[in-house]
CSV table of C-alpha atoms in Angstrom, one decimal:
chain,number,residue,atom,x,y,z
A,23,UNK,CA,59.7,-34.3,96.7
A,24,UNK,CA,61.3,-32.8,93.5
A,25,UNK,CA,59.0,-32.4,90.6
A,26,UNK,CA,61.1,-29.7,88.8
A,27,UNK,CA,64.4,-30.7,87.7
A,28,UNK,CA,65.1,-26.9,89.9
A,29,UNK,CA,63.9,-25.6,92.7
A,30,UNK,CA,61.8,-22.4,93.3
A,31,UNK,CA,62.5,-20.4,96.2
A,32,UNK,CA,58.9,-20.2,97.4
A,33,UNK,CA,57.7,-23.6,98.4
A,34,UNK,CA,58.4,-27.4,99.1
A,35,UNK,CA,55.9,-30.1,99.4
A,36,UNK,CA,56.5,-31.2,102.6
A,37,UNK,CA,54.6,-34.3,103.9
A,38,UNK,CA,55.2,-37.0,106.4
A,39,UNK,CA,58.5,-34.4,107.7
A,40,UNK,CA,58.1,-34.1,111.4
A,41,UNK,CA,60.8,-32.6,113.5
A,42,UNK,CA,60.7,-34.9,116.3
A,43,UNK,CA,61.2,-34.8,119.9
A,44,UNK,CA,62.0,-38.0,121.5
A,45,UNK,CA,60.7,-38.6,125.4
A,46,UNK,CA,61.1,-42.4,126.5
A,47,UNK,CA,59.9,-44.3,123.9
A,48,UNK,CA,57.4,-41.9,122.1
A,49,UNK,CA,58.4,-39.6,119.0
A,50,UNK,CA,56.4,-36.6,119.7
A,51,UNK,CA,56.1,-34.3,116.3
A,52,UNK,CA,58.0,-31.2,117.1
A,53,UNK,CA,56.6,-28.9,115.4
A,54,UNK,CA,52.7,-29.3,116.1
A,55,UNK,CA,53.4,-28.6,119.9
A,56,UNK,CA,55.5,-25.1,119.0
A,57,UNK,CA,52.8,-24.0,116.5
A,58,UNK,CA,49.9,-24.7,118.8
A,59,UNK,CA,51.6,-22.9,121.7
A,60,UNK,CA,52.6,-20.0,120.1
A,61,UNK,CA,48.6,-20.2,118.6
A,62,UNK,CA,47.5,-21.3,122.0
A,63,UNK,CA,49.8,-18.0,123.7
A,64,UNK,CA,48.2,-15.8,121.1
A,65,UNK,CA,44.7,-16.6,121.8
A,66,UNK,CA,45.2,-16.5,125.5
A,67,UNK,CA,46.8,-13.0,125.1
A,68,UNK,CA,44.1,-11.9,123.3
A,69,UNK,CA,41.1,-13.0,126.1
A,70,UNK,CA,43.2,-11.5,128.7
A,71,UNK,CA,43.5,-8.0,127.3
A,72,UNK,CA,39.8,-8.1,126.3
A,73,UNK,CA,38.9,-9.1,129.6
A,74,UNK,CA,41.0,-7.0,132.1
A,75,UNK,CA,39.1,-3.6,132.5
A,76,UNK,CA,35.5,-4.8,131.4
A,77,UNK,CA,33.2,-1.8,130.5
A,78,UNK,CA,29.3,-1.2,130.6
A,79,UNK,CA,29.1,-0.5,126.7
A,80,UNK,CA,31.9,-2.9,125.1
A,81,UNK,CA,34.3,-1.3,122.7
A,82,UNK,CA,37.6,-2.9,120.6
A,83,UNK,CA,38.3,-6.3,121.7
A,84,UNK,CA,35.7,-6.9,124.3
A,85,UNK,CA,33.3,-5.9,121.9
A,86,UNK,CA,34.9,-8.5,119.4
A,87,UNK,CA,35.1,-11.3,122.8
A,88,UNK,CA,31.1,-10.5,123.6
A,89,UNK,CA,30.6,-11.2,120.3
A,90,UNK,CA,32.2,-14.4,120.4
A,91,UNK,CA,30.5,-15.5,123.3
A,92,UNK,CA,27.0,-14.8,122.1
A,93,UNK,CA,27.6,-16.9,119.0
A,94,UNK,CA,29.0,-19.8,120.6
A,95,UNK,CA,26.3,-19.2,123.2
A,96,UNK,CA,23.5,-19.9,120.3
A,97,UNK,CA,25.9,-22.6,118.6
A,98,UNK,CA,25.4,-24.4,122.1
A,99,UNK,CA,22.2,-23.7,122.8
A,100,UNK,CA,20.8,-25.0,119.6
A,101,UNK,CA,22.5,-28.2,120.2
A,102,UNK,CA,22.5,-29.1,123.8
A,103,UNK,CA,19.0,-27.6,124.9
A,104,UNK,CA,18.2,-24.6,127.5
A,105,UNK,CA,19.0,-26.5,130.5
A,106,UNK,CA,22.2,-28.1,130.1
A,107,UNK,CA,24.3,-25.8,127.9
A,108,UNK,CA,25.8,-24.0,130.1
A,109,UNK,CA,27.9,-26.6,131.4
A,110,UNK,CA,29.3,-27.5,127.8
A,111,UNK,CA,29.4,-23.7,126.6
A,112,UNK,CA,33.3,-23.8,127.8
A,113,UNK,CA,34.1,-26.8,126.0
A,114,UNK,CA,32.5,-26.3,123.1
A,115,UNK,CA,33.9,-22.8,123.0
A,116,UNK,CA,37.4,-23.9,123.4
A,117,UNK,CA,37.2,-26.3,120.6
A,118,UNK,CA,35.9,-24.1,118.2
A,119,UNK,CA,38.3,-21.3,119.4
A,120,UNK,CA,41.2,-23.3,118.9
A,121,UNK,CA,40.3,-25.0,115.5
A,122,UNK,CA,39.6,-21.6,114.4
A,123,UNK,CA,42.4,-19.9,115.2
A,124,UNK,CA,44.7,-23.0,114.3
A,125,UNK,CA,43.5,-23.1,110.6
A,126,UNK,CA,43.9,-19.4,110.2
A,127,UNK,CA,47.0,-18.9,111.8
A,128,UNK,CA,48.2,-21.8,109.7
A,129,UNK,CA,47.3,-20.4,106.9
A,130,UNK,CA,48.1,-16.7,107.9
A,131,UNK,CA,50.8,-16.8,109.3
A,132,UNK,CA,54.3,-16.7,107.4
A,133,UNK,CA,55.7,-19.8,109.4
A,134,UNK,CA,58.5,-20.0,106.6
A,135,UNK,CA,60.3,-17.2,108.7
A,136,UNK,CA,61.5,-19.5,111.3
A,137,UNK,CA,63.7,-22.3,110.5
A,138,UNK,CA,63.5,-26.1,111.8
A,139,UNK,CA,66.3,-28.5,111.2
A,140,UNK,CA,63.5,-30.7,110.0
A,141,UNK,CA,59.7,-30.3,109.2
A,142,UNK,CA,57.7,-27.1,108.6
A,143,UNK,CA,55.8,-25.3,111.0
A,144,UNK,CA,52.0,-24.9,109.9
A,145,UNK,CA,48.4,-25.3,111.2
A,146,UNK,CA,48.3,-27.4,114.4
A,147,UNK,CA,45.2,-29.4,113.1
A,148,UNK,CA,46.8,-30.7,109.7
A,149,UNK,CA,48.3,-33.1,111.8
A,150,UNK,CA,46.3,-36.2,112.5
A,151,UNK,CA,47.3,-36.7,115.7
A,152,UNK,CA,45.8,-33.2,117.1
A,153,UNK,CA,42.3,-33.8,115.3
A,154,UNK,CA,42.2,-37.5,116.6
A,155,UNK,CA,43.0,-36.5,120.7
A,156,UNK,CA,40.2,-33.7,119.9
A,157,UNK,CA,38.0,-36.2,118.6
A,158,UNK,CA,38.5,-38.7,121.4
A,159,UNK,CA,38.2,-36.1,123.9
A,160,UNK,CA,34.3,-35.2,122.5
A,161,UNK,CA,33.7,-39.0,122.6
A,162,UNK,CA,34.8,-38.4,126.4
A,163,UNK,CA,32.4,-36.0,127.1
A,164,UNK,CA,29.8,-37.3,125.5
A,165,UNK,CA,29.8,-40.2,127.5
A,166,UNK,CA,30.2,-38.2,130.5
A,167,UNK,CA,27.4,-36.2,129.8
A,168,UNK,CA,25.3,-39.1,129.7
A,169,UNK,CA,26.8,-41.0,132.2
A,170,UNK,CA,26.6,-38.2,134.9
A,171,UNK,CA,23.0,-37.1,133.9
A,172,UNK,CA,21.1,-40.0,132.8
A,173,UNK,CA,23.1,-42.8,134.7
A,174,UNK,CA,22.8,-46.4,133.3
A,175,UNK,CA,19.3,-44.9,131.4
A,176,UNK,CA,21.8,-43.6,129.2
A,177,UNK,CA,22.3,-47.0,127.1
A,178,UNK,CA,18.9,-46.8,126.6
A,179,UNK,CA,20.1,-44.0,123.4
A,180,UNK,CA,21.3,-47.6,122.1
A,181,UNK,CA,17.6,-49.5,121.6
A,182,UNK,CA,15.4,-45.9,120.7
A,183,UNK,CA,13.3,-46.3,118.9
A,184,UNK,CA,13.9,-49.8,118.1
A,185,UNK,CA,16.3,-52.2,119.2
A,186,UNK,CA,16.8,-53.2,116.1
A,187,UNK,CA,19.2,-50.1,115.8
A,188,UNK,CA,21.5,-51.8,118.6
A,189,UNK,CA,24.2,-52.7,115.9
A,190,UNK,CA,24.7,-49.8,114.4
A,191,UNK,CA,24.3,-47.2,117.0
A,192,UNK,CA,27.5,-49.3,118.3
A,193,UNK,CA,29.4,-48.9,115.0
A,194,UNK,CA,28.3,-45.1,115.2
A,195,UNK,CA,30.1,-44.5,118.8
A,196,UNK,CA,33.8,-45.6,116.6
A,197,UNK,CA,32.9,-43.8,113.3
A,198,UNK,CA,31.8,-40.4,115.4
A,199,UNK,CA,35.6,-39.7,116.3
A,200,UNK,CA,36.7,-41.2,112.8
A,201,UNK,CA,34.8,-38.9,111.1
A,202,UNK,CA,35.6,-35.8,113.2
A,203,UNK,CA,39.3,-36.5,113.2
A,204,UNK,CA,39.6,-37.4,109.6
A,205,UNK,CA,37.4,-34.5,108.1
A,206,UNK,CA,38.9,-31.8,109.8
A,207,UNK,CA,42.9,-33.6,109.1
A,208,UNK,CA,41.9,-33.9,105.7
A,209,UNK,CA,40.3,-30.6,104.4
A,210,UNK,CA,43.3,-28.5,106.4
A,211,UNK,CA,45.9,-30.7,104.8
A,212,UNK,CA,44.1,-30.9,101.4
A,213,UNK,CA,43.8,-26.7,101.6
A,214,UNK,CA,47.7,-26.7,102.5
A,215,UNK,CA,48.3,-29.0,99.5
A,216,UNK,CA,46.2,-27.4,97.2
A,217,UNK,CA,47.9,-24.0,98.2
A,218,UNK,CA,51.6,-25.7,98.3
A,219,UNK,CA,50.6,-27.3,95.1
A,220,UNK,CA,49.6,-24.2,93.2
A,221,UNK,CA,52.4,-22.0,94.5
A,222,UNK,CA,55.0,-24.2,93.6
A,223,UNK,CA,53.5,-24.3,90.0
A,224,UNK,CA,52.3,-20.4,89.9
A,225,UNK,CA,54.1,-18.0,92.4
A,226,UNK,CA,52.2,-15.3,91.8
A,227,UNK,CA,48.8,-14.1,92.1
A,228,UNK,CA,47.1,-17.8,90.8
A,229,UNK,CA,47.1,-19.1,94.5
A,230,UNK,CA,45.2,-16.4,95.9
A,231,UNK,CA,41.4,-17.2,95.0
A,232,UNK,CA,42.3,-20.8,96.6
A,233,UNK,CA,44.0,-19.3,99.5
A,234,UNK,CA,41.0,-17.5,100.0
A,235,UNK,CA,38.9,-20.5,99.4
A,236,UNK,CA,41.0,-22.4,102.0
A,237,UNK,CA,40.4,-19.4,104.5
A,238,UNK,CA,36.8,-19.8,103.9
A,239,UNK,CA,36.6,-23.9,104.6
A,240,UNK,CA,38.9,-23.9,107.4
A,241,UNK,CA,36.4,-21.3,109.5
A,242,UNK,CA,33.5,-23.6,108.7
A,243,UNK,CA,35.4,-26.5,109.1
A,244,UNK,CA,36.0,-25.1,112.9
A,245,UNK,CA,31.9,-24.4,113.0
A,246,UNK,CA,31.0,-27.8,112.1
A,247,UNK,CA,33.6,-29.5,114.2
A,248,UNK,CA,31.9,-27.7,117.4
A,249,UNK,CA,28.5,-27.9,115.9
A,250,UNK,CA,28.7,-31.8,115.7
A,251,UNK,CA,31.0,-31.9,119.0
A,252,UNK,CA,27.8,-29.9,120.5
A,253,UNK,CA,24.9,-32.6,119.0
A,254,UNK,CA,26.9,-35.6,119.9
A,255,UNK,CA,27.0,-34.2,123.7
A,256,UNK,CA,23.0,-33.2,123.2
A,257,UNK,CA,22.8,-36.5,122.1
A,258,UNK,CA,24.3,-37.8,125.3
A,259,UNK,CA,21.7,-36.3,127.1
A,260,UNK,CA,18.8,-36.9,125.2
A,261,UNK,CA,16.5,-34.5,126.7
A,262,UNK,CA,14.2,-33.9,123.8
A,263,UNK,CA,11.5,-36.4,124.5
B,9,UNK,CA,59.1,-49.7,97.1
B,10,UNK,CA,59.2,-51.8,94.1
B,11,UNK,CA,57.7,-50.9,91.1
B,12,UNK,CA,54.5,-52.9,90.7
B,13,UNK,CA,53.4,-51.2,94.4
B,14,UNK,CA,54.2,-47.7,93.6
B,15,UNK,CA,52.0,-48.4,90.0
B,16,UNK,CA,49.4,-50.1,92.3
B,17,UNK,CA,49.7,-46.9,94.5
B,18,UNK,CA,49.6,-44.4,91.8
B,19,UNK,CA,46.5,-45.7,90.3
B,20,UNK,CA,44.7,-46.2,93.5
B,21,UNK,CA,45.3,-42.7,94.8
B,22,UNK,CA,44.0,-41.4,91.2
B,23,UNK,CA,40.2,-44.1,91.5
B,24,UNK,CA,40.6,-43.0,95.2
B,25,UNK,CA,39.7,-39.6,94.9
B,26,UNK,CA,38.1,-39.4,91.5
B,27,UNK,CA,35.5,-42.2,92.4
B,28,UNK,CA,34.9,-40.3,96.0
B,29,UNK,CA,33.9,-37.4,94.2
B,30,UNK,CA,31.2,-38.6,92.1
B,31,UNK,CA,29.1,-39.5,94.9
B,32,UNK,CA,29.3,-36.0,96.5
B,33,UNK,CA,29.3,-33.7,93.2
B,34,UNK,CA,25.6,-35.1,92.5
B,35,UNK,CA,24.6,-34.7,96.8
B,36,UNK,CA,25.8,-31.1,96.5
B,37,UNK,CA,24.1,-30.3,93.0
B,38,UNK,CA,20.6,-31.5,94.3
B,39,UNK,CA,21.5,-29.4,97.8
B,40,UNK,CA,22.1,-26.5,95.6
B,41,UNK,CA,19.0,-27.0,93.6
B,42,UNK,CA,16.9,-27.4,96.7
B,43,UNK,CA,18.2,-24.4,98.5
B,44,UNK,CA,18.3,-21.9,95.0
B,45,UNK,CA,14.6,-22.7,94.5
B,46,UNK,CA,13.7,-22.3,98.2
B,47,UNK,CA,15.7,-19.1,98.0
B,48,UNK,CA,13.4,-18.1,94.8
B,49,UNK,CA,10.3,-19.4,97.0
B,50,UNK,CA,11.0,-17.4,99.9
B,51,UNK,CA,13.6,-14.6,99.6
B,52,UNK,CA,13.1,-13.8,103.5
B,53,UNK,CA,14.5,-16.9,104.0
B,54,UNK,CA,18.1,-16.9,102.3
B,55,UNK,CA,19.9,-16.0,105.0
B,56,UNK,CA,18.9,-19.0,107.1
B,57,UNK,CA,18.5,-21.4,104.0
B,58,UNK,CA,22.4,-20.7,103.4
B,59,UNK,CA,23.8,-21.6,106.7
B,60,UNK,CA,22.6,-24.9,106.1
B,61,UNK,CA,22.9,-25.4,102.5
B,62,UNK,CA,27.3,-24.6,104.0
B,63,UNK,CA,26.8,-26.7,106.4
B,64,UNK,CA,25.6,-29.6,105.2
B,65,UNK,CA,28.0,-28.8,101.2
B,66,UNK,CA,30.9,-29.1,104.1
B,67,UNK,CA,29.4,-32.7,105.1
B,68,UNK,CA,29.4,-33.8,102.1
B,69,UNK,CA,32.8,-32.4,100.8
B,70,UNK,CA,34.1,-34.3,104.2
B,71,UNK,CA,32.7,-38.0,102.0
B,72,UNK,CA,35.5,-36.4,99.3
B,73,UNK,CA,38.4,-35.9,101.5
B,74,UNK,CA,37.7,-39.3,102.9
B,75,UNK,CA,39.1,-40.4,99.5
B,76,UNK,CA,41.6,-37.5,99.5
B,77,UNK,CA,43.3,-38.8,102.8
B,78,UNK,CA,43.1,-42.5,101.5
B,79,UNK,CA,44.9,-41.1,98.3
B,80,UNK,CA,47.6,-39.2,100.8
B,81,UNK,CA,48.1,-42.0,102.7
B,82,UNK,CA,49.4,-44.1,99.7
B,83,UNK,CA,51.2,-41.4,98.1
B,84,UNK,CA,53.0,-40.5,101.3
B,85,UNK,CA,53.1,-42.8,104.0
B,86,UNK,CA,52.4,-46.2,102.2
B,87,UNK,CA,52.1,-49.3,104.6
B,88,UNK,CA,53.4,-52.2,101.6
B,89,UNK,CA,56.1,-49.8,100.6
């Protein structure tokens, strides 16, 4: 995209620039897998060295993992219910974990430092296709939390309290993963636009306040994807009645 | 593209998001306005009152970057170019 009749060292607006990776018939996009495993790797790293020599009184990064846990512990809780949490505490954990880390990192990160013969590397979840397969994998568990617990009672959800809600708790299972998918897609690529946007116009010091902004929406943006991700599932299982 | 679409385009990405943010500007004023004069009501209660008054100001920024992506998409990757 050239705006400027010259170019500034600093950005490009790059959209719809994929490095691809052909296998068979599919066009995978390059560089979402090698951001998200380097993010993944990082995030790994940093569970294992919190976790190796566990002490009584936690201190450095278990302290910072123990924290973690106990607020995606009440994020679950709140959701699901006392008596089924548990079981979804990983999952929900995970999720959040790796939107959270995925938006900062994107944003954090100087990615510009390696070079791809095509594309840009950036936050794994500006890219549709990683918010949709997260979105499609709550709809899985949702159903499977249902499924397993309640059995067929679990269409029952469908006609409560009236069956005159039949049509549109249908419509509701297809716009659940639409609407996680596409609001976490769109406010990560709207903050890297807004950012790109403003840098290529201002270098200096103008982008901050909206860098910081974008910092700030993409860690709630990671709460409310596992927030709704945890009431859909506690939805599933219906117990509050 | 020819030059009637990319108008077309142009002009719909513009309506897209500026009529997608009307809708949500006025939500998150009244959210505000609720949760600044429970705030006044009850000070004790701000921390709580804000995690929501976020959380539900991200839900409906979310109805605004519906029309944001709608906009992208016929910027970027337009299906009648």
């Amino acid at each position: 995209m050239a705006l400027l009749p010259f170019t500034l060292p600093f950005a490009e607006l790059e959209v719809g620039n994929h490095l691809y990776w052909q296998i068979g018939n599919l066009n995978l996009h390059g560089q979402v897998f090698l951001s998200s495993w380097i993010l993944i790797g990082a995030l790994l790293a940093l569970v294992l060295v919190g976790t190796r020599k566990l002490d009584r009184d936690p201190r450095g990064v278990q302290n910072l993992l123990e924290f973690l846990w106990d607020y995606l512990r009440d994020l679950a809780r709140d959701q699901i219910g006392e008596k089924y949490y548990r079981e979804w505490l990983p999952f929900i954990g995970t999720l959040f974990l790796f939107i959270f880390v995925s938006n900062w990192g994107g944003a954090l990160i100087p990615w510009k430092v390696f070079e791809l013969p095509e594309g840009e590397l950036g936050a794994p979840t500006a890219d549709i296709n990683t918010t949709v397969a997260m979105a499609l994998l709550v709809s899985l568990a949702y159903f499977y939390a249902g499924l397993s617990k309640k059995g067929l009672r679990f269409f029952e959800l469908y006609v409560e309290p009236t069956p005159i809600m039949l049509p549109f708790k249908i419509i509701e299972e297809f716009t659940k993963p639409l609407s996680l998918s596409f609001r976490l897609f769109g406010n990560i690529l709207a903050d890297e636009l807004a950012v790109g946007v403003l840098v290529y116009l201002v270098p200096l010091i103008v982008p901050l306040p909206v860098m910081l902004l974008g910092l700030f929406t993409s860690a709630i943006q990671a709460l409310i994807f596992a927030t709704l991700a945890a009431f859909y599932i506690g939805e599933g299982l219906h117990e509050h009645h | 593209m020819d030059s009637i679409t990319s108008a077309a385009s142009v002009v719909a990405a513009g309506l897209a998001v500026g009529l997608a943010a009307i809708g949500p500007g006025i939500g998150q004023g009244s959210a505000s306005q609720g949760a600044v004069e429970g705030i006044a009501r009850q000070p004790e209660a701000e921390g709580k009152i804000r995690g929501t008054l976020l959380l539900s100001l991200a839900f409906m920024e979310s109805l605004t970057i519906y029309g944001l992506v709608v906009a992208l998409v016929l910027l970027f990757a337009n299906p009648f170019a």
